[in-house]
Amino acid sequence: MGMTTPPRTLAEALRARDDESLAGLLRARPDLLSPVPGDITQLATRAGTRASVVRALEHLDRFALQTAEALAVAPDPAPYDILLGLLTGDGQDDGEHRGDAGAAIVAALPGALGTLREQALVWGENDRLRLVRTARELLSPSPQHPSPTGLGPTVAEATAGMSPGRLQEILHAAGLPATHDPVSAVSALTALFTDRSRMGELLDTAPVEALSVLDRLVWGPPYGEVTPNPTPPVKWLRDRGLLLPVSTRTVVLPREAALHLRAGRAHRVPEPQPPAVVAVAERDPQAVDSAAGGQAFLAVSTVEELLKSWNGGGPAILRAGGLSVRELRKTAAALDVPEPIAAFWIELAYAAGLLASDGEADERYAPTPAYDDWTELSAQDRWVELASAWLAATRTSGLVGGQDAKGRALSTLGPELDRSAAPEVRHRVLALLAALPPGTAPDPESVLARLRWERPLRGASVSAGDTTDLRSRIALWTLNESELLGITGRGALASQTRALLSDGPAEAAARLAPLLPEPLDHVLLQADLTAVAPGPLERPLADMLGVLADIESKGGATVYRFTPGSVRRALDAGQSAADLHAFLAVHSRTPVPQPLSYLIDDVARRHGHLRIGAASSYVRCDDEAVLNEILADKRSATLRLRRLAPTALAAQIDPASLLDGLRDMGYAPAAESAEGDVLITRAGAVRTPPRTAPVPVPEGPPVPDPTLLGAAVRAIRAGDTAATVVHKDTGPASPAGALPRTTSAETLVTVQAAAMTGSAIWIGYVNAEGAASQRVIAPVRVEGGYVTAYDHTADEVRTYPLHRITGVAELADEPS
């Protein structure tokens, strides 16, 4: 490191690094850059805060974390050999005698230590390795937060507060000579537990039942409950200090004794190497690509069908946001898929910016203008946009139907579905699949095992929440959604997805294009008023047929059915009977059946005979007999009609309801404008204002680019030079009783040190009203720009913003 003496603090160790190493630290822990530290001391202090250390620990792989956990239970500082012994076990001094597992640990340990050093979690040379204090506190054992290693406190920690007489009784029962003070008694007991031969002799005299008790505690948790009158085996262990009291009903196996029973290992199973992703099937790569291509086309068609069904205005938005369960069920039935899959398609359309709220008072979902642009793209380009949106989205449809932290149901398109880890997990799962040979389908459990090794499960003392469990669920959802979207085919990664991940969207679209079916320009009309589309249709044909007929079934071939309602819908859209006859004649490979021609002519003859307008609403017709027939029909009672003139009726309901009512009675009315012209209703009229796709919620600060890293390192170096240069004090002496001013970096370091040592300091403080005062405080915690401390002046615990502290001094430096 270019140092003549070992570093005494983390700041000194960071100061000895070169610029590239400092940049590596800031790249690995970007939260340290918010804002850029003023100097090295401030950087070291920030790197030791609880929030930053927790974030750094969460990004370690399993073996790097196991190395940190071993250092947390090792002496501070710990030589490299001690650390290696905690990972491999006692009595194994070289790789030749360790076996394959031990040799793997020996080979992997330098890399794990390098990772911990790079992230400033460990500092010091190999003969004096130090885990940063905050990480040691997070990983060290306590009754509230047991160690991830399953080890308990040391003999010295467990016997703190024990009476000297009780210590001497333990020494006597263990066969040790009496001592003159508690300190030497604890040292003697510790020496016994760490001496393999003497400890072996002691355990040889133990009852078999006592050894069974130790076996239950040795790998953790090390705490056990005892009754006021313990059994003889427990009493034997307690008398000899192999179980030490934590409370009146709780005992603990001390760390030194547990390590002896474990043969010196901190972990039951060290894992220096990541588990391999296991293949369950080897498939033909071309078959994989074909299956994925077919599913990709189905994905594009499904999203298009979904948004087309919401063309006239989608479902209403719940007051709390999102889609109601009823509307989700209705959409699932329309798409002919289960509700969770329907939720996935809806969320995918939303993530791609094709679906949004219309922003009206009666807020509803509707397609966005971007949807119209999307439909003009080729099928392969539409799929690339969907796949890219899915990869980057933090919204997680798999959570739909679950509950949030307050027990409220999570709804589709609701506000609580963002999970910042989702994009990273998706990319990592696909990267693992991409590392396999083409056509290889992995075992999902092996994928999950690999992800757990890369981001292992940690205890509640390190990380609150269910991050790791959530990552596993996201990984499973990723595998399922990949198959739905055509990212994978028959469980294996498709070549178009490999191109998307490595070469970009253009290459992915080029790979997918030959796998998609060519759109057709014709259908097959049948005498039962149906039309069969033997494949995907060209867009104009599909759009027109979707208005003229209803989809009866989907699959490799789509079946459309012509009904009076569907024909009327085409006429409402401005088509005439002649237009419909010509359209069918051009696009049918079979003759137009006579029943279909009769249906079109019959509906067209009656279409528009009745006219509906706004009075509240009215009906007019040149044929009085038709109006008489309507008034005489009992079904018209709900329409509340009355005659205004021989050819006009008035209603007390709105025109839309009147139209629907008369259509339900079998008539074919047409709406008209205030000028008396027929209103043409076309599909796709409802669009939201221009909307952008939802922005993914980032997982922590973004990784800084090289330009920012270089500038930050230069600024930190310059600030460090300015902070450490010796200035000659030429100004007037401070008046008696005045507190000398300190820089923000000095203030932070002094307050942090006082919190670690539990000492009291003087501070100068300016409150929000601008009043200055001097106070004596004993800092307890420094976090997030605030110091929580016991204020001796006010005799209470208070929290002070660091930026309002003008200066600090040790209590011995108080001006007289």
Short mmCIF file of C-alpha atoms in Angstrom, two decimals, residues 367-784:
data_model
loop_
_atom_site.label_atom_id
_atom_site.label_comp_id
_atom_site.label_asym_id
_atom_site.label_seq_id
_atom_site.Cartn_x
_atom_site.Cartn_y
_atom_site.Cartn_z
CA PRO A 367 -54.83 3.38 -24.26
CA THR A 368 -52.31 6.18 -24.73
CA PRO A 369 -51.37 7.86 -28.03
CA ALA A 370 -48.19 5.75 -27.88
CA TYR A 371 -50.41 2.70 -28.40
CA ASP A 372 -51.38 3.94 -31.87
CA ASP A 373 -47.70 4.39 -32.73
CA TRP A 374 -46.94 0.94 -31.34
CA THR A 375 -49.60 -0.73 -33.50
CA GLU A 376 -47.98 0.74 -36.62
CA LEU A 377 -44.72 -1.11 -35.89
CA SER A 378 -43.88 -4.56 -37.19
CA ALA A 379 -44.67 -7.49 -34.91
CA GLN A 380 -41.00 -8.06 -34.07
CA ASP A 381 -40.48 -4.40 -33.13
CA ARG A 382 -43.61 -4.45 -30.98
CA TRP A 383 -42.25 -7.48 -29.14
CA VAL A 384 -38.87 -5.81 -28.60
CA GLU A 385 -40.60 -2.82 -26.99
CA LEU A 386 -42.59 -5.08 -24.68
CA ALA A 387 -39.55 -7.17 -23.72
CA SER A 388 -37.41 -4.07 -23.07
CA ALA A 389 -40.13 -2.53 -20.91
CA TRP A 390 -40.44 -5.76 -18.91
CA LEU A 391 -36.69 -5.98 -18.30
CA ALA A 392 -36.53 -2.43 -16.91
CA ALA A 393 -39.81 -2.36 -14.99
CA THR A 394 -39.80 -2.30 -11.20
CA ARG A 395 -43.54 -3.02 -11.06
CA THR A 396 -44.09 -6.64 -10.06
CA SER A 397 -47.40 -8.19 -11.10
CA GLY A 398 -46.74 -11.31 -9.02
CA LEU A 399 -47.58 -9.31 -5.90
CA VAL A 400 -51.19 -8.76 -7.04
CA GLY A 401 -53.58 -10.42 -4.65
CA GLY A 402 -51.17 -10.22 -1.73
CA GLN A 403 -51.17 -7.71 1.11
CA ASP A 404 -49.03 -4.72 1.97
CA ALA A 405 -47.47 -4.02 5.37
CA LYS A 406 -50.81 -2.66 6.65
CA GLY A 407 -52.80 -5.69 5.54
CA ARG A 408 -54.41 -3.97 2.53
CA ALA A 409 -54.87 -5.96 -0.68
CA LEU A 410 -52.47 -5.18 -3.52
CA SER A 411 -54.37 -4.50 -6.75
CA THR A 412 -53.37 -4.51 -10.41
CA LEU A 413 -52.00 -1.08 -11.44
CA GLY A 414 -52.08 -0.13 -7.76
CA PRO A 415 -49.51 2.14 -6.11
CA GLU A 416 -47.65 -0.50 -4.05
CA LEU A 417 -46.31 -2.88 -6.71
CA ASP A 418 -42.88 -1.31 -7.30
CA ARG A 419 -39.95 -3.42 -6.11
CA SER A 420 -36.59 -1.86 -6.92
CA ALA A 421 -34.80 -5.24 -6.97
CA ALA A 422 -36.92 -6.59 -9.85
CA PRO A 423 -34.84 -5.36 -12.84
CA GLU A 424 -31.57 -6.58 -11.32
CA VAL A 425 -33.06 -10.00 -10.52
CA ARG A 426 -34.53 -10.36 -14.02
CA HIS A 427 -31.24 -9.48 -15.70
CA ARG A 428 -29.35 -11.83 -13.39
CA VAL A 429 -31.71 -14.76 -14.06
CA LEU A 430 -31.42 -14.23 -17.80
CA ALA A 431 -27.63 -13.91 -17.51
CA LEU A 432 -27.50 -17.30 -15.78
CA LEU A 433 -29.61 -18.79 -18.57
CA ALA A 434 -27.42 -17.12 -21.19
CA ALA A 435 -24.33 -18.76 -19.65
CA LEU A 436 -25.76 -22.19 -20.47
CA PRO A 437 -25.31 -23.74 -23.92
CA PRO A 438 -28.08 -22.84 -26.43
CA GLY A 439 -31.15 -25.00 -25.99
CA THR A 440 -30.42 -25.84 -22.34
CA ALA A 441 -33.31 -25.54 -19.87
CA PRO A 442 -32.16 -25.04 -16.24
CA ASP A 443 -33.52 -26.49 -13.04
CA PRO A 444 -35.39 -23.59 -11.36
CA GLU A 445 -34.22 -24.66 -7.90
CA SER A 446 -30.58 -24.48 -8.97
CA VAL A 447 -31.18 -20.96 -10.31
CA LEU A 448 -32.67 -19.95 -6.95
CA ALA A 449 -29.74 -21.55 -5.09
CA ARG A 450 -27.28 -19.57 -7.19
CA LEU A 451 -29.15 -16.32 -6.55
CA ARG A 452 -29.24 -17.03 -2.82
CA TRP A 453 -25.47 -17.54 -2.85
CA GLU A 454 -24.95 -14.27 -4.66
CA ARG A 455 -27.23 -12.41 -2.22
CA PRO A 456 -27.50 -14.67 0.82
CA LEU A 457 -30.08 -14.66 3.54
CA ARG A 458 -29.13 -12.41 6.43
CA GLY A 459 -30.49 -12.11 9.94
CA ALA A 460 -32.79 -9.37 11.16
CA SER A 461 -29.82 -7.65 12.80
CA VAL A 462 -28.39 -6.88 9.38
CA SER A 463 -31.37 -6.29 7.16
CA ALA A 464 -34.99 -5.63 7.98
CA GLY A 465 -37.70 -6.94 5.68
CA ASP A 466 -37.97 -9.88 3.35
CA THR A 467 -35.56 -8.75 0.61
CA THR A 468 -34.01 -12.15 0.04
CA ASP A 469 -37.33 -14.00 0.09
CA LEU A 470 -38.71 -11.42 -2.32
CA ARG A 471 -35.71 -11.90 -4.62
CA SER A 472 -36.47 -15.63 -4.78
CA ARG A 473 -40.10 -14.97 -5.62
CA ILE A 474 -39.14 -12.42 -8.28
CA ALA A 475 -36.78 -15.01 -9.77
CA LEU A 476 -39.58 -17.59 -10.00
CA TRP A 477 -41.92 -15.00 -11.51
CA THR A 478 -39.17 -14.11 -13.98
CA LEU A 479 -38.92 -17.69 -15.19
CA ASN A 480 -42.70 -17.94 -15.63
CA GLU A 481 -43.08 -14.51 -17.25
CA SER A 482 -40.16 -15.23 -19.60
CA GLU A 483 -42.09 -18.17 -21.02
CA LEU A 484 -45.28 -16.11 -21.39
CA LEU A 485 -43.46 -13.28 -23.15
CA GLY A 486 -41.38 -15.44 -25.47
CA ILE A 487 -38.11 -14.59 -23.74
CA THR A 488 -37.61 -18.33 -23.34
CA GLY A 489 -38.99 -21.26 -25.28
CA ARG A 490 -39.61 -24.62 -23.59
CA GLY A 491 -37.58 -23.37 -20.61
CA ALA A 492 -34.43 -22.40 -22.56
CA LEU A 493 -33.27 -18.91 -23.50
CA ALA A 494 -34.12 -18.02 -27.12
CA SER A 495 -31.52 -16.67 -29.52
CA GLN A 496 -33.50 -13.44 -30.02
CA THR A 497 -33.32 -12.82 -26.27
CA ARG A 498 -29.57 -13.43 -26.27
CA ALA A 499 -29.34 -10.84 -29.04
CA LEU A 500 -31.50 -8.40 -27.06
CA LEU A 501 -29.24 -8.73 -24.00
CA SER A 502 -25.93 -8.50 -25.85
CA ASP A 503 -26.43 -6.78 -29.22
CA GLY A 504 -29.45 -4.54 -28.72
CA PRO A 505 -33.07 -4.21 -29.95
CA ALA A 506 -32.32 -4.05 -33.68
CA GLU A 507 -30.48 -7.37 -33.73
CA ALA A 508 -33.17 -9.00 -31.55
CA ALA A 509 -35.90 -7.86 -33.96
CA ALA A 510 -33.91 -9.20 -36.92
CA ARG A 511 -33.51 -12.59 -35.21
CA LEU A 512 -37.22 -12.77 -34.35
CA ALA A 513 -38.66 -11.68 -37.73
CA PRO A 514 -38.20 -15.04 -39.57
CA LEU A 515 -39.87 -16.89 -36.69
CA LEU A 516 -43.14 -14.94 -36.84
CA PRO A 517 -46.02 -16.02 -39.09
CA GLU A 518 -46.71 -13.92 -42.18
CA PRO A 519 -49.98 -11.94 -41.90
CA LEU A 520 -52.77 -13.05 -44.23
CA ASP A 521 -55.03 -10.93 -46.43
CA HIS A 522 -58.00 -13.30 -46.51
CA VAL A 523 -60.51 -15.25 -44.41
CA LEU A 524 -62.77 -18.24 -45.08
CA LEU A 525 -66.51 -17.40 -44.83
CA GLN A 526 -68.84 -20.22 -43.78
CA ALA A 527 -72.57 -20.73 -44.08
CA ASP A 528 -73.12 -20.68 -40.29
CA LEU A 529 -72.37 -16.92 -40.20
CA THR A 530 -68.74 -17.42 -39.18
CA ALA A 531 -65.40 -16.55 -40.71
CA VAL A 532 -62.20 -18.48 -40.09
CA ALA A 533 -58.86 -16.67 -40.14
CA PRO A 534 -56.28 -19.45 -40.68
CA GLY A 535 -53.50 -17.25 -39.29
CA PRO A 536 -52.71 -13.69 -38.24
CA LEU A 537 -54.41 -11.09 -40.42
CA GLU A 538 -53.05 -7.92 -41.94
CA ARG A 539 -53.86 -4.93 -39.78
CA PRO A 540 -56.54 -3.23 -41.95
CA LEU A 541 -58.33 -6.54 -42.42
CA ALA A 542 -58.07 -7.43 -38.73
CA ASP A 543 -59.33 -4.00 -37.64
CA MET A 544 -62.32 -4.05 -39.98
CA LEU A 545 -63.22 -7.64 -39.19
CA GLY A 546 -62.97 -6.88 -35.48
CA VAL A 547 -65.73 -4.27 -35.95
CA LEU A 548 -67.91 -6.31 -38.30
CA ALA A 549 -67.81 -9.58 -36.32
CA ASP A 550 -67.25 -10.87 -32.79
CA ILE A 551 -64.36 -13.18 -31.94
CA GLU A 552 -65.79 -16.58 -31.01
CA SER A 553 -62.58 -18.53 -30.43
CA LYS A 554 -58.83 -17.95 -30.64
CA GLY A 555 -55.85 -20.16 -31.25
CA GLY A 556 -53.92 -21.16 -34.34
CA ALA A 557 -57.03 -20.12 -36.29
CA THR A 558 -59.38 -17.39 -35.12
CA VAL A 559 -63.14 -17.82 -35.58
CA TYR A 560 -65.27 -14.69 -36.03
CA ARG A 561 -69.09 -14.73 -35.79
CA PHE A 562 -71.39 -12.26 -37.56
CA THR A 563 -74.40 -11.12 -35.54
CA PRO A 564 -76.98 -8.36 -35.95
CA GLY A 565 -75.22 -6.43 -33.23
CA SER A 566 -71.80 -6.73 -34.88
CA VAL A 567 -73.18 -5.70 -38.29
CA ARG A 568 -74.95 -2.74 -36.69
CA ARG A 569 -71.62 -1.81 -35.07
CA ALA A 570 -70.02 -1.62 -38.53
CA LEU A 571 -72.89 0.49 -39.81
CA ASP A 572 -72.55 2.80 -36.81
CA ALA A 573 -68.89 3.22 -37.78
CA GLY A 574 -69.94 4.75 -41.12
CA GLN A 575 -69.98 1.70 -43.38
CA SER A 576 -72.84 1.06 -45.79
CA ALA A 577 -74.30 -2.28 -46.78
CA ALA A 578 -72.59 -2.01 -50.18
CA ASP A 579 -69.24 -1.34 -48.46
CA LEU A 580 -69.63 -4.47 -46.33
CA HIS A 581 -70.59 -6.66 -49.28
CA ALA A 582 -67.58 -5.42 -51.24
CA PHE A 583 -65.23 -5.90 -48.27
CA LEU A 584 -66.27 -9.51 -47.76
CA ALA A 585 -66.11 -10.32 -51.46
CA VAL A 586 -62.53 -9.01 -51.70
CA HIS A 587 -61.17 -10.71 -48.58
CA SER A 588 -62.95 -14.08 -48.61
CA ARG A 589 -61.40 -17.07 -50.33
CA THR A 590 -64.85 -18.68 -50.32
CA PRO A 591 -68.09 -17.26 -51.79
CA VAL A 592 -70.05 -14.98 -49.50
CA PRO A 593 -72.81 -17.17 -48.00
CA GLN A 594 -76.37 -16.09 -48.75
CA PRO A 595 -77.39 -15.98 -45.00
CA LEU A 596 -74.60 -13.46 -44.36
CA SER A 597 -75.71 -11.26 -47.28
CA TYR A 598 -79.31 -11.39 -46.00
CA LEU A 599 -78.15 -10.48 -42.48
CA ILE A 600 -76.24 -7.42 -43.70
CA ASP A 601 -79.12 -6.23 -45.90
CA ASP A 602 -81.72 -6.79 -43.17
CA VAL A 603 -79.78 -4.86 -40.50
CA ALA A 604 -78.92 -2.09 -43.00
CA ARG A 605 -82.58 -1.73 -43.99
CA ARG A 606 -83.59 -1.09 -40.38
CA HIS A 607 -80.47 0.85 -39.38
CA GLY A 608 -81.16 4.55 -38.82
CA HIS A 609 -84.91 4.21 -39.31
CA LEU A 610 -85.19 5.45 -35.75
CA ARG A 611 -83.18 8.55 -34.78
CA ILE A 612 -82.04 9.29 -31.23
CA GLY A 613 -81.06 12.80 -30.15
CA ALA A 614 -80.65 14.85 -27.00
CA ALA A 615 -83.68 16.55 -25.51
CA SER A 616 -83.13 14.82 -22.44
CA SER A 617 -83.41 12.45 -25.36
CA TYR A 618 -85.90 11.85 -28.11
CA VAL A 619 -86.91 9.34 -30.75
CA ARG A 620 -88.07 10.42 -34.17
CA CYS A 621 -89.27 8.29 -37.05
CA ASP A 622 -91.18 9.02 -40.26
CA ASP A 623 -93.17 5.84 -39.77
CA GLU A 624 -95.81 6.44 -37.08
CA ALA A 625 -96.55 2.72 -36.88
CA VAL A 626 -93.05 2.00 -35.60
CA LEU A 627 -93.46 4.57 -32.82
CA ASN A 628 -96.87 3.14 -31.94
CA GLU A 629 -95.31 -0.32 -31.75
CA ILE A 630 -92.62 0.94 -29.38
CA LEU A 631 -95.13 2.64 -27.09
CA ALA A 632 -97.29 -0.47 -27.00
CA ASP A 633 -94.33 -2.73 -26.08
CA LYS A 634 -94.23 -3.41 -22.31
CA ARG A 635 -90.42 -3.49 -22.43
CA SER A 636 -90.39 0.25 -23.20
CA ALA A 637 -91.85 1.12 -19.79
CA THR A 638 -88.38 1.61 -18.30
CA LEU A 639 -87.53 4.11 -21.07
CA ARG A 640 -90.35 6.47 -19.85
CA LEU A 641 -91.40 7.56 -23.34
CA ARG A 642 -94.19 9.98 -24.27
CA ARG A 643 -95.36 11.22 -27.64
CA LEU A 644 -94.52 14.79 -28.62
CA ALA A 645 -95.72 14.57 -32.20
CA PRO A 646 -96.90 11.85 -34.60
CA THR A 647 -93.30 11.20 -35.61
CA ALA A 648 -91.42 12.01 -32.33
CA LEU A 649 -91.19 10.58 -28.81
CA ALA A 650 -89.43 12.10 -25.79
CA ALA A 651 -87.63 10.18 -23.03
CA GLN A 652 -86.38 11.12 -19.57
CA ILE A 653 -83.13 9.16 -19.88
CA ASP A 654 -79.89 10.03 -21.66
CA PRO A 655 -79.45 9.26 -25.39
CA ALA A 656 -76.88 6.49 -24.78
CA SER A 657 -79.23 4.61 -22.43
CA LEU A 658 -82.10 5.10 -24.86
CA LEU A 659 -79.99 3.69 -27.70
CA ASP A 660 -79.08 0.64 -25.64
CA GLY A 661 -82.69 0.11 -24.54
CA LEU A 662 -84.12 0.18 -28.05
CA ARG A 663 -81.35 -2.07 -29.34
CA ASP A 664 -82.17 -4.57 -26.59
CA MET A 665 -85.77 -4.51 -27.88
CA GLY A 666 -84.54 -5.54 -31.34
CA TYR A 667 -84.52 -2.17 -33.12
CA ALA A 668 -81.54 -0.60 -34.90
CA PRO A 669 -81.67 3.11 -33.98
CA ALA A 670 -78.95 5.60 -34.96
CA ALA A 671 -77.78 8.56 -32.91
CA GLU A 672 -77.95 12.00 -34.51
CA SER A 673 -76.34 15.36 -33.90
CA ALA A 674 -78.09 18.65 -33.07
CA GLU A 675 -78.13 19.36 -36.82
CA GLY A 676 -79.94 16.08 -37.53
CA ASP A 677 -76.92 14.28 -39.03
CA VAL A 678 -76.22 10.64 -38.16
CA LEU A 679 -73.38 10.33 -35.62
CA ILE A 680 -70.69 7.89 -36.69
CA THR A 681 -69.03 6.02 -33.82
CA ARG A 682 -65.66 4.63 -34.63
CA ALA A 683 -63.59 2.20 -32.57
CA GLY A 684 -60.51 3.54 -30.88
CA ALA A 685 -61.88 7.01 -30.20
CA VAL A 686 -60.86 7.18 -26.52
CA ARG A 687 -57.22 8.05 -25.83
CA THR A 688 -55.48 9.52 -22.82
CA PRO A 689 -53.49 12.73 -23.14
CA PRO A 690 -49.83 12.05 -24.02
CA ARG A 691 -48.30 10.00 -21.22
CA THR A 692 -44.79 8.76 -20.49
CA ALA A 693 -44.14 5.23 -19.32
CA PRO A 694 -43.81 4.87 -15.52
CA VAL A 695 -40.27 5.53 -14.31
CA PRO A 696 -38.71 2.48 -12.56
CA VAL A 697 -37.97 2.99 -8.88
CA PRO A 698 -34.17 2.75 -8.50
CA GLU A 699 -32.54 0.44 -5.97
CA GLY A 700 -30.36 2.93 -4.12
CA PRO A 701 -28.19 5.59 -5.77
CA PRO A 702 -27.18 5.03 -9.40
CA VAL A 703 -23.68 3.78 -10.17
CA PRO A 704 -21.59 6.89 -10.94
CA ASP A 705 -19.97 7.23 -14.35
CA PRO A 706 -16.15 7.51 -14.72
CA THR A 707 -16.30 11.30 -15.14
CA LEU A 708 -18.14 11.77 -11.84
CA LEU A 709 -15.86 9.29 -10.09
CA GLY A 710 -12.73 11.11 -11.25
CA ALA A 711 -14.08 14.50 -10.19
CA ALA A 712 -15.19 13.13 -6.80
CA VAL A 713 -11.78 11.58 -6.08
CA ARG A 714 -10.02 14.83 -6.99
CA ALA A 715 -12.38 16.81 -4.74
CA ILE A 716 -11.85 14.42 -1.82
CA ARG A 717 -8.06 14.56 -2.26
CA ALA A 718 -8.11 18.37 -2.39
CA GLY A 719 -10.33 18.59 0.69
CA ASP A 720 -8.12 16.13 2.53
CA THR A 721 -5.02 18.17 1.73
CA ALA A 722 -6.72 21.32 2.97
CA ALA A 723 -7.98 19.61 6.13
CA THR A 724 -4.64 18.04 7.10
CA VAL A 725 -2.27 20.93 6.30
CA VAL A 726 -0.88 22.66 9.37
CA HIS A 727 -2.01 26.29 9.57
CA LYS A 728 -0.16 28.86 11.65
CA ASP A 729 -2.58 30.59 13.99
CA THR A 730 -1.94 34.32 13.63
CA GLY A 731 -5.35 35.56 14.75
CA PRO A 732 -6.24 36.94 18.18
CA ALA A 733 -6.72 34.55 21.03
CA SER A 734 -10.22 33.34 21.66
CA PRO A 735 -11.94 35.17 24.50
CA ALA A 736 -12.33 33.32 27.77
CA GLY A 737 -15.21 30.90 27.72
CA ALA A 738 -15.49 30.85 23.91
CA LEU A 739 -15.60 27.50 22.15
CA PRO A 740 -13.07 27.23 19.31
CA ARG A 741 -14.67 26.71 15.89
CA THR A 742 -14.06 23.50 13.97
CA THR A 743 -14.65 22.44 10.39
CA SER A 744 -17.60 20.24 9.51
CA ALA A 745 -15.25 17.29 8.99
CA GLU A 746 -13.59 17.78 12.38
CA THR A 747 -16.99 18.16 14.03
CA LEU A 748 -18.25 14.93 12.50
CA VAL A 749 -15.14 12.96 13.43
CA THR A 750 -15.09 14.22 17.03
CA VAL A 751 -18.78 13.54 17.58
CA GLN A 752 -18.45 10.07 16.01
CA ALA A 753 -15.47 9.25 18.21
CA ALA A 754 -17.31 10.42 21.32
CA ALA A 755 -20.27 8.21 20.43
CA MET A 756 -17.97 5.20 20.07
CA THR A 757 -16.10 5.84 23.34
CA GLY A 758 -19.09 7.09 25.35
CA SER A 759 -17.29 10.29 26.36
CA ALA A 760 -18.78 13.75 26.82
CA ILE A 761 -17.83 16.77 24.70
CA TRP A 762 -18.47 20.51 24.54
CA ILE A 763 -20.35 21.86 21.54
CA GLY A 764 -21.30 25.28 20.28
CA TYR A 765 -24.87 25.23 18.98
CA VAL A 766 -27.06 27.72 17.09
CA ASN A 767 -30.80 26.94 17.21
CA ALA A 768 -33.42 27.69 14.55
CA GLU A 769 -33.99 31.18 15.98
CA GLY A 770 -30.27 32.01 15.68
CA ALA A 771 -29.54 31.91 19.42
CA ALA A 772 -26.05 30.55 20.21
CA SER A 773 -25.21 28.45 23.27
CA GLN A 774 -22.60 26.09 24.67
CA ARG A 775 -23.66 22.63 25.82
CA VAL A 776 -22.10 19.49 27.28
CA ILE A 777 -23.38 16.38 25.52
CA ALA A 778 -22.62 12.66 25.53
CA PRO A 779 -23.29 11.44 21.96
CA VAL A 780 -25.16 8.13 21.63
CA ARG A 781 -25.72 7.83 17.89
CA VAL A 782 -24.66 9.78 14.80
CA GLU A 783 -26.84 9.06 11.77
CA GLY A 784 -28.35 10.90 8.80
#
